[in-house]
Short mmCIF file of C-alpha atoms in Angstrom, two decimals:
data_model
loop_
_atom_site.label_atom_id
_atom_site.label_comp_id
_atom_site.label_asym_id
_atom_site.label_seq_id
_atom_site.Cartn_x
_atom_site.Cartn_y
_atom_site.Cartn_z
CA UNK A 15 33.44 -38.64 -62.46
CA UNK A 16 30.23 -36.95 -63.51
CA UNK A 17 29.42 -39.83 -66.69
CA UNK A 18 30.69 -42.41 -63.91
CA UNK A 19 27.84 -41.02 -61.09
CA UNK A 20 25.29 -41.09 -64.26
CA UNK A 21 26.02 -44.71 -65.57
CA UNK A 22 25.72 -45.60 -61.74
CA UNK A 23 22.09 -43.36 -61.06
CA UNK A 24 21.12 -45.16 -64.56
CA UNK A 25 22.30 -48.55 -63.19
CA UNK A 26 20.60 -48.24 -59.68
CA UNK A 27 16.75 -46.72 -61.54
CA UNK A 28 17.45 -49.82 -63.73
CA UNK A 29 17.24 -52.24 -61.45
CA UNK A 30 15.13 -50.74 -59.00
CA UNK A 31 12.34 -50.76 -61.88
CA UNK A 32 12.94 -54.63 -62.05
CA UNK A 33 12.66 -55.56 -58.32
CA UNK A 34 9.63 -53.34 -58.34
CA UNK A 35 8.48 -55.01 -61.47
CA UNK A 36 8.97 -58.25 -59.77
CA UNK A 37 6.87 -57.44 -56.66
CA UNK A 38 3.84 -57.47 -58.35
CA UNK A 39 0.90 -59.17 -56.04
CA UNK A 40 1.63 -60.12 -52.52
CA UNK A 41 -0.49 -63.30 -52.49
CA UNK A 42 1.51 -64.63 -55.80
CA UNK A 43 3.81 -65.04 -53.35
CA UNK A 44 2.06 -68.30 -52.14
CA UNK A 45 2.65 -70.43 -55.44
CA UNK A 46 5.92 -71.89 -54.74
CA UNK A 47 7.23 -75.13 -55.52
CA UNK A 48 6.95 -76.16 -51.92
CA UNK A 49 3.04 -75.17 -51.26
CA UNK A 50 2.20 -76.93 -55.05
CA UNK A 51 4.22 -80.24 -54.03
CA UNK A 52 2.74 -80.09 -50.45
CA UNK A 53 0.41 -83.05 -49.65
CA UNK A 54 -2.36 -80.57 -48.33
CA UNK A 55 -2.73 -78.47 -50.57
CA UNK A 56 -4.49 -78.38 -54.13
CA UNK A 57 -3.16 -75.59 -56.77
CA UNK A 58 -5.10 -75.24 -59.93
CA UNK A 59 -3.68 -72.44 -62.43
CA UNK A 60 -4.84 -71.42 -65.79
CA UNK A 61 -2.29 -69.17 -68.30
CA UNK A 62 -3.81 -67.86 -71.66
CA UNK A 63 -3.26 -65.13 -73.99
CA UNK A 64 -6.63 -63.72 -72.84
CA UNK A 65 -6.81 -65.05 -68.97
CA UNK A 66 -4.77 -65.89 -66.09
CA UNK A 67 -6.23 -67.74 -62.93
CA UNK A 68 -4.81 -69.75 -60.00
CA UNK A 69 -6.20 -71.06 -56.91
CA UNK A 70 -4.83 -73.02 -53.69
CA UNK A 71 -6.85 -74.60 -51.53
CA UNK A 72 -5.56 -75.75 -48.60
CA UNK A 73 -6.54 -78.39 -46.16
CA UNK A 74 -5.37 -79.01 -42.21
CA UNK A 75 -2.20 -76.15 -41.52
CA UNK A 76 -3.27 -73.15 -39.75
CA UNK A 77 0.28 -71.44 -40.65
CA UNK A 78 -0.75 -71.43 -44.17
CA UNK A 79 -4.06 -70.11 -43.82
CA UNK A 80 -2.44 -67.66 -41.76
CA UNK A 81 -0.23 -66.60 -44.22
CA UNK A 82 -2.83 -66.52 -47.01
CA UNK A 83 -4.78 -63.81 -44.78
CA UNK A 84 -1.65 -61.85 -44.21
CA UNK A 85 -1.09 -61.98 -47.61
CA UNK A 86 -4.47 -60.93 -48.74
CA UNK A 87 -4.68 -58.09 -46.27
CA UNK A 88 -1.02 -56.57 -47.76
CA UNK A 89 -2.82 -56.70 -51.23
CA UNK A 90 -6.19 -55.13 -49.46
CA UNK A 91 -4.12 -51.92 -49.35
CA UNK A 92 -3.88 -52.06 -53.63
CA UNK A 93 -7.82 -52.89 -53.73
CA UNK A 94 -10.44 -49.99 -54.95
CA UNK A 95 -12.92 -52.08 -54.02
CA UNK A 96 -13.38 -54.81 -51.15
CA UNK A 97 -16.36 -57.11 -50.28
CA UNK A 98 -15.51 -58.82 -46.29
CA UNK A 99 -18.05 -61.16 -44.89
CA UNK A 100 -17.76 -63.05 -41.54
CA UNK A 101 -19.95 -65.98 -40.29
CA UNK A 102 -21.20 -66.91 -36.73
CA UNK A 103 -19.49 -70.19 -37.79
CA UNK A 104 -16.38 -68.83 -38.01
CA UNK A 105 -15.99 -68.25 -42.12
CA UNK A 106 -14.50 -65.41 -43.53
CA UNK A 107 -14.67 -64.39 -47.39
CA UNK A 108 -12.68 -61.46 -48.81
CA UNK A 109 -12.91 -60.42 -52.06
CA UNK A 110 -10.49 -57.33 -53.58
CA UNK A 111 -10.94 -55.51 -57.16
CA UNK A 112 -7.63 -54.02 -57.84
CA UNK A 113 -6.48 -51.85 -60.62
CA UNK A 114 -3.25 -52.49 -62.60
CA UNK A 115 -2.90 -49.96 -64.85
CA UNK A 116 -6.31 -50.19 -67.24
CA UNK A 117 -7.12 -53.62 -66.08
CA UNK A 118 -8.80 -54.68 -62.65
CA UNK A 119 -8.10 -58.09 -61.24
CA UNK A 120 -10.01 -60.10 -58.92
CA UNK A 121 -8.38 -61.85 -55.45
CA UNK A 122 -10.55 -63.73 -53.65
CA UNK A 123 -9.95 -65.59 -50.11
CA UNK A 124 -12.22 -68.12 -48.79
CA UNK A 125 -11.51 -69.66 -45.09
CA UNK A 126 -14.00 -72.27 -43.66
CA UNK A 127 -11.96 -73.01 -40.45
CA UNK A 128 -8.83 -71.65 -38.82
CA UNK A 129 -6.99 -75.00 -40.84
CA UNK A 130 -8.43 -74.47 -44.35
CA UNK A 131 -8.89 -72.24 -46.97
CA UNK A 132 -8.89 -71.09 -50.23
CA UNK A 133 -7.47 -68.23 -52.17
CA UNK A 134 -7.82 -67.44 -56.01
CA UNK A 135 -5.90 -64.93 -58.29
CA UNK A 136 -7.93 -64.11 -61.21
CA UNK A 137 -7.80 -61.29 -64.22
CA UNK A 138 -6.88 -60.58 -67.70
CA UNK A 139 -3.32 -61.88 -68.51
CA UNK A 140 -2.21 -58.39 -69.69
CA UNK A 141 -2.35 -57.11 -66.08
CA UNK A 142 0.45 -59.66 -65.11
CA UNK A 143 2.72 -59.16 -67.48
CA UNK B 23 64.70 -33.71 -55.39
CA UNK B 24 67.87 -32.11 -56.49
CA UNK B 25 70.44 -33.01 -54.15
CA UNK B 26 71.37 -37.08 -55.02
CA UNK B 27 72.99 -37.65 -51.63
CA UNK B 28 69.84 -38.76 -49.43
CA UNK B 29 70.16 -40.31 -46.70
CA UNK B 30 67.74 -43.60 -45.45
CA UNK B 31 65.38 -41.54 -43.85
CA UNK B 32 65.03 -38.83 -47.00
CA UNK B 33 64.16 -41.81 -49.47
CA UNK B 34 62.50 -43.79 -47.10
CA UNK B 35 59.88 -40.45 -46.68
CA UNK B 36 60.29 -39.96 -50.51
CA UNK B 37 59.17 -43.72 -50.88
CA UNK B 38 55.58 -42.66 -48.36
CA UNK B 39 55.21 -39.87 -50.28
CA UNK B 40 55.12 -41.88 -53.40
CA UNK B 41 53.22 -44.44 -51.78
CA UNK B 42 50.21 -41.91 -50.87
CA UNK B 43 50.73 -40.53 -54.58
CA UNK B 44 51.77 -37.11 -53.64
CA UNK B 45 54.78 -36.97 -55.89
CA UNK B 46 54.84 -35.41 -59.31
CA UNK B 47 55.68 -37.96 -62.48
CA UNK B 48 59.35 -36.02 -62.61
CA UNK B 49 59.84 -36.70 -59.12
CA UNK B 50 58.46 -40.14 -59.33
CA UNK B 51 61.26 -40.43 -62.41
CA UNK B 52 63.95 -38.93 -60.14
CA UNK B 53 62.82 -41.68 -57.09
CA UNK B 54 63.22 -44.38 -59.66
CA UNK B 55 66.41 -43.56 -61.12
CA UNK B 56 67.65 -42.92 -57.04
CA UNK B 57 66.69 -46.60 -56.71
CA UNK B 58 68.45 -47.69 -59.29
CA UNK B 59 72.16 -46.08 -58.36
CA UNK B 60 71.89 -45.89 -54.87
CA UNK B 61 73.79 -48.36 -52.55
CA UNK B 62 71.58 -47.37 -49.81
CA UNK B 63 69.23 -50.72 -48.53
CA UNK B 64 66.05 -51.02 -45.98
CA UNK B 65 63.05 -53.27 -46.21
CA UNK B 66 60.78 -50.34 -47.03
CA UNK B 67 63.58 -49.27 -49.97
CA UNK B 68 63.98 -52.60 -50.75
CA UNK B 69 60.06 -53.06 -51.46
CA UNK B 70 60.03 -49.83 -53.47
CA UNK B 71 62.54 -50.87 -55.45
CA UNK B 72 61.34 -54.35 -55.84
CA UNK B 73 57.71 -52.57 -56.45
CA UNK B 74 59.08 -50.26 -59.62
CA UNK B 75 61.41 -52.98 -60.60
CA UNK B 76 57.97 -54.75 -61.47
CA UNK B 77 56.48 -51.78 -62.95
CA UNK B 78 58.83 -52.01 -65.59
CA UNK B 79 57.94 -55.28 -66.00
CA UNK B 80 54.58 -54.38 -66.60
CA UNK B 81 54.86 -51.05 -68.11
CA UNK B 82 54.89 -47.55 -65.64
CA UNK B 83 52.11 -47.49 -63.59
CA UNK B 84 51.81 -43.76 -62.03
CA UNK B 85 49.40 -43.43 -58.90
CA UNK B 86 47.42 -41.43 -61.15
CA UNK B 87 47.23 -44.02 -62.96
CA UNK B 88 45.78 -46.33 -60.84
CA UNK B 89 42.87 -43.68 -59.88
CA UNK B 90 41.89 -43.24 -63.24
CA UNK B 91 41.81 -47.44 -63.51
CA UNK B 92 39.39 -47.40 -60.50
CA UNK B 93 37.06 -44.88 -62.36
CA UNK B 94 36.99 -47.21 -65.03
CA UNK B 95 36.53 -50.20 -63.51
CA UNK B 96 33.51 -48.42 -61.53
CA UNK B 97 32.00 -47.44 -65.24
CA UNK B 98 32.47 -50.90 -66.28
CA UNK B 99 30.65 -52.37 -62.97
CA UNK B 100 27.80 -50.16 -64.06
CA UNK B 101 27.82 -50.83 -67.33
CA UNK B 102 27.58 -54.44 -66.78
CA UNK B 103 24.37 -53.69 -63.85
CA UNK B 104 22.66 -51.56 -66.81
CA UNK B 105 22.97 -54.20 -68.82
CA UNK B 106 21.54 -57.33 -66.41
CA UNK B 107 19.22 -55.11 -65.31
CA UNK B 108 17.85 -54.33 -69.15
CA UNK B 109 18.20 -58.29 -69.53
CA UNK B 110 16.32 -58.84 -66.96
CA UNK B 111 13.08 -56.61 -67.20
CA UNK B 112 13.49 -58.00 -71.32
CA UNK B 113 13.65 -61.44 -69.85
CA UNK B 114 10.57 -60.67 -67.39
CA UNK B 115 8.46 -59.16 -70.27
CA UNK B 116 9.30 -61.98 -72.84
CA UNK B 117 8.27 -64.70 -69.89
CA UNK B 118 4.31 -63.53 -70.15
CA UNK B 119 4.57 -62.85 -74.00
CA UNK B 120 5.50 -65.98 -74.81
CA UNK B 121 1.79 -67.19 -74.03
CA UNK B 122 0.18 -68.17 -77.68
CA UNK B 123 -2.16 -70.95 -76.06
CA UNK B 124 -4.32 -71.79 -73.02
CA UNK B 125 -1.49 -73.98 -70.35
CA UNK B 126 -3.44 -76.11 -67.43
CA UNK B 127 -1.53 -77.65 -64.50
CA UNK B 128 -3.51 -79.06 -61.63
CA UNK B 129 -1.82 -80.20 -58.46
CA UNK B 130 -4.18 -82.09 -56.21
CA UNK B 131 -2.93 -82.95 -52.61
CA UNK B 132 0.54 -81.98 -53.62
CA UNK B 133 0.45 -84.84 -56.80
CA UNK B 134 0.53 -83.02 -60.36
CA UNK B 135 -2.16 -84.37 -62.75
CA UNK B 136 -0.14 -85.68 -66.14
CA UNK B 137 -2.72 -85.98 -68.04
CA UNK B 138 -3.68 -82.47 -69.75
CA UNK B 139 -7.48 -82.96 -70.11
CA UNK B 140 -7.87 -84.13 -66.73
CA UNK B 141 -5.68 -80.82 -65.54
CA UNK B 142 -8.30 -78.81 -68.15
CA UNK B 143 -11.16 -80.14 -66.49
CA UNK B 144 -10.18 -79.88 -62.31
CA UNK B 145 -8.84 -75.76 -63.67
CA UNK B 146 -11.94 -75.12 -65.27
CA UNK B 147 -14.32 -76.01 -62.46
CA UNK B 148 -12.41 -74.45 -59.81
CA UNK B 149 -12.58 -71.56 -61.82
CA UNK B 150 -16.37 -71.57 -62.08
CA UNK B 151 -16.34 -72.18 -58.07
CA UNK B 152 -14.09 -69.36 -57.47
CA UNK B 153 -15.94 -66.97 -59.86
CA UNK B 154 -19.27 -68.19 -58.83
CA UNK B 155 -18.61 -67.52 -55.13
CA UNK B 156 -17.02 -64.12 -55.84
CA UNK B 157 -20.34 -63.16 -56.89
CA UNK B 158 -22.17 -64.80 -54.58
CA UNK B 159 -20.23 -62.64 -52.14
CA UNK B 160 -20.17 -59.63 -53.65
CA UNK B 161 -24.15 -59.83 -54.17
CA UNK B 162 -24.27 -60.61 -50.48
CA UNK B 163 -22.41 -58.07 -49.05
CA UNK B 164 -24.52 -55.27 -51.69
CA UNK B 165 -27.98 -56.98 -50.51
CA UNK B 166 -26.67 -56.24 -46.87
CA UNK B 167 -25.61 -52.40 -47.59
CA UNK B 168 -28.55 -51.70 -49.10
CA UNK B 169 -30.93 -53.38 -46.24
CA UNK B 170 -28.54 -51.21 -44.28
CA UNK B 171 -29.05 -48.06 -46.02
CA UNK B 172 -33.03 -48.30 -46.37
CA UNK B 173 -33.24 -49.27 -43.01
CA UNK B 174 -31.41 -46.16 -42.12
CA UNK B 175 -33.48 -44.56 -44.45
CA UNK B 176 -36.61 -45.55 -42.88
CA UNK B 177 -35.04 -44.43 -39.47
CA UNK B 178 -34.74 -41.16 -40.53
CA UNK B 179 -38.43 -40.24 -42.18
CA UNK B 180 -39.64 -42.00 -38.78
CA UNK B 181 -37.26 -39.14 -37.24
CA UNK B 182 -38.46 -36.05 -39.17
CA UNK B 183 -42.37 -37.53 -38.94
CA UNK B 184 -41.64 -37.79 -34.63
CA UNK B 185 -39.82 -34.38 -35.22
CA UNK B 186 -42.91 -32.62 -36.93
#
């Protein structure tokens, strides 16, 4: 009973490492196959040994910029450092610097109007993998 | 279990009690060989006997028995999450090291741009937007703080020079 309650501890850390692995950043959460393919929206994403980078711009769906902002605050709570700025015309610009592990990478969130917006993922590869 | 005269009732409760695996493996013997001589029929009896009849089909099968299968079919259902869940995180790990060169894809108003250069060249300039504005921002926001902080700064030595 005792090796069967170890295998099972074993088997439960196991894969509770690889959902938590998986989590990673909130705002990845925004490149699907359905916001890349959607007529509104521009993705542009860069994957190197030395770089990794994506952006989405969006154009005309205030649900989507919503969720981008949602998105971007859950990550806030990971950032050491933020930079916020709000305009009497109604812009907002975030900017986080979070550390993963030794590297720091960059999230940055651009919204002109309550309809569009862009957001940007940006840092050395080794912090995503 | 000595006695071989039982009535219905006496192997019908012998048949529970085998059933909820509180008989030894001699009385389980003695149960089985009753079921073979006796003339005595009920469903439940009936079942039993029907029920060991198959057990040595497929070989004797003691309560016990069955227990000790569960425990190993529970080690064998964690064996087999250990090893997805190794798989996996391998899997996961191998995805991001497989990256030798630079990959582009560009999706512009939900249309992916074929041609690789063309994908290069809309990746590379949004990058230099994105990167550019970052800084623009982050500038901003310091030039603010520290208009903020020597204006409070000048507050206060207007303070002490009112306060002396």
């Amino acid at each position: 009973m005792k090796k069967i309650l170890t295998l099972l501890t074993i088997a439960i850390l196991s894969s509770a490492t690889t959902w938590a692995k998986s989590l990673g950043i909130a705002c990845e959460q925004l490149f699907t196959e359905d916001v890349t393919n959607y007529k509104n929206a521009s993705v542009s994403i860069n994957q190197s040994p030395a770089s990794y980078f994506r952006k989405l711009e969006v154009k005309d769906n205030v649900k989507l910029v919503l969720k981008m902002k949602e998105l971007v605050d859950i990550d806030g709570k990971l950032a050491f450092n933020t930079a916020e700025k709000k305009k009497s015309d109604g812009s907002y610009q975030k900017i986080l610097n979070i550390p993963i592990g030794e590297y720091i990478i960059n999230i940055g969130f651009f919204k002109t109007s309550d309809s569009d917006a862009s957001i940007f993922i940006e840092g050395p590869s080794a912090a995503f993998e | 279990m000595k006695d071989p005269d039982f009535t219905i009732s006496e192997l019908e409760q012998l048949i529970t009690g085998y059933y909820a695996c509180r008989l030894s493996r001699s009385e389980e013997r003695t149960l089985r060989n009753l079921l073979a001589v006796t003339p005595l029929q009920s469903p439940v009896i009936d079942e039993c006997r029907m029920v060991m009849g198959l057990e040595n089909i497929t070989g004797p099968v003691s309560c016990r028995h069955v227990i000790r299968n569960t425990g190993r079919h529970i080690s064998a259902a964690a064996s087999i999450v250990i090893v997805l869940s190794v798989g996996l995180s391998w899997f996961g790990i191998n995805k991001n090291q497989d990256i030798t060169q630079s990959e582009y894809i560009a999706y512009v108003n939900g249309r992916k741009i074929s041609d690789p250069d063309e994908a290069k060249a809309i990746v590379e300039k949004d990058r230099q937007r994105c990167l550019t504005l970052m800084d623009e921002t982050i500038e901003s926001v310091r030039q603010q703080q520290a208009e903020c902080t020597e204006l409070m700064n000048r507050m206060i030595k207007k303070t002490e020079f009112n306060i002396l």
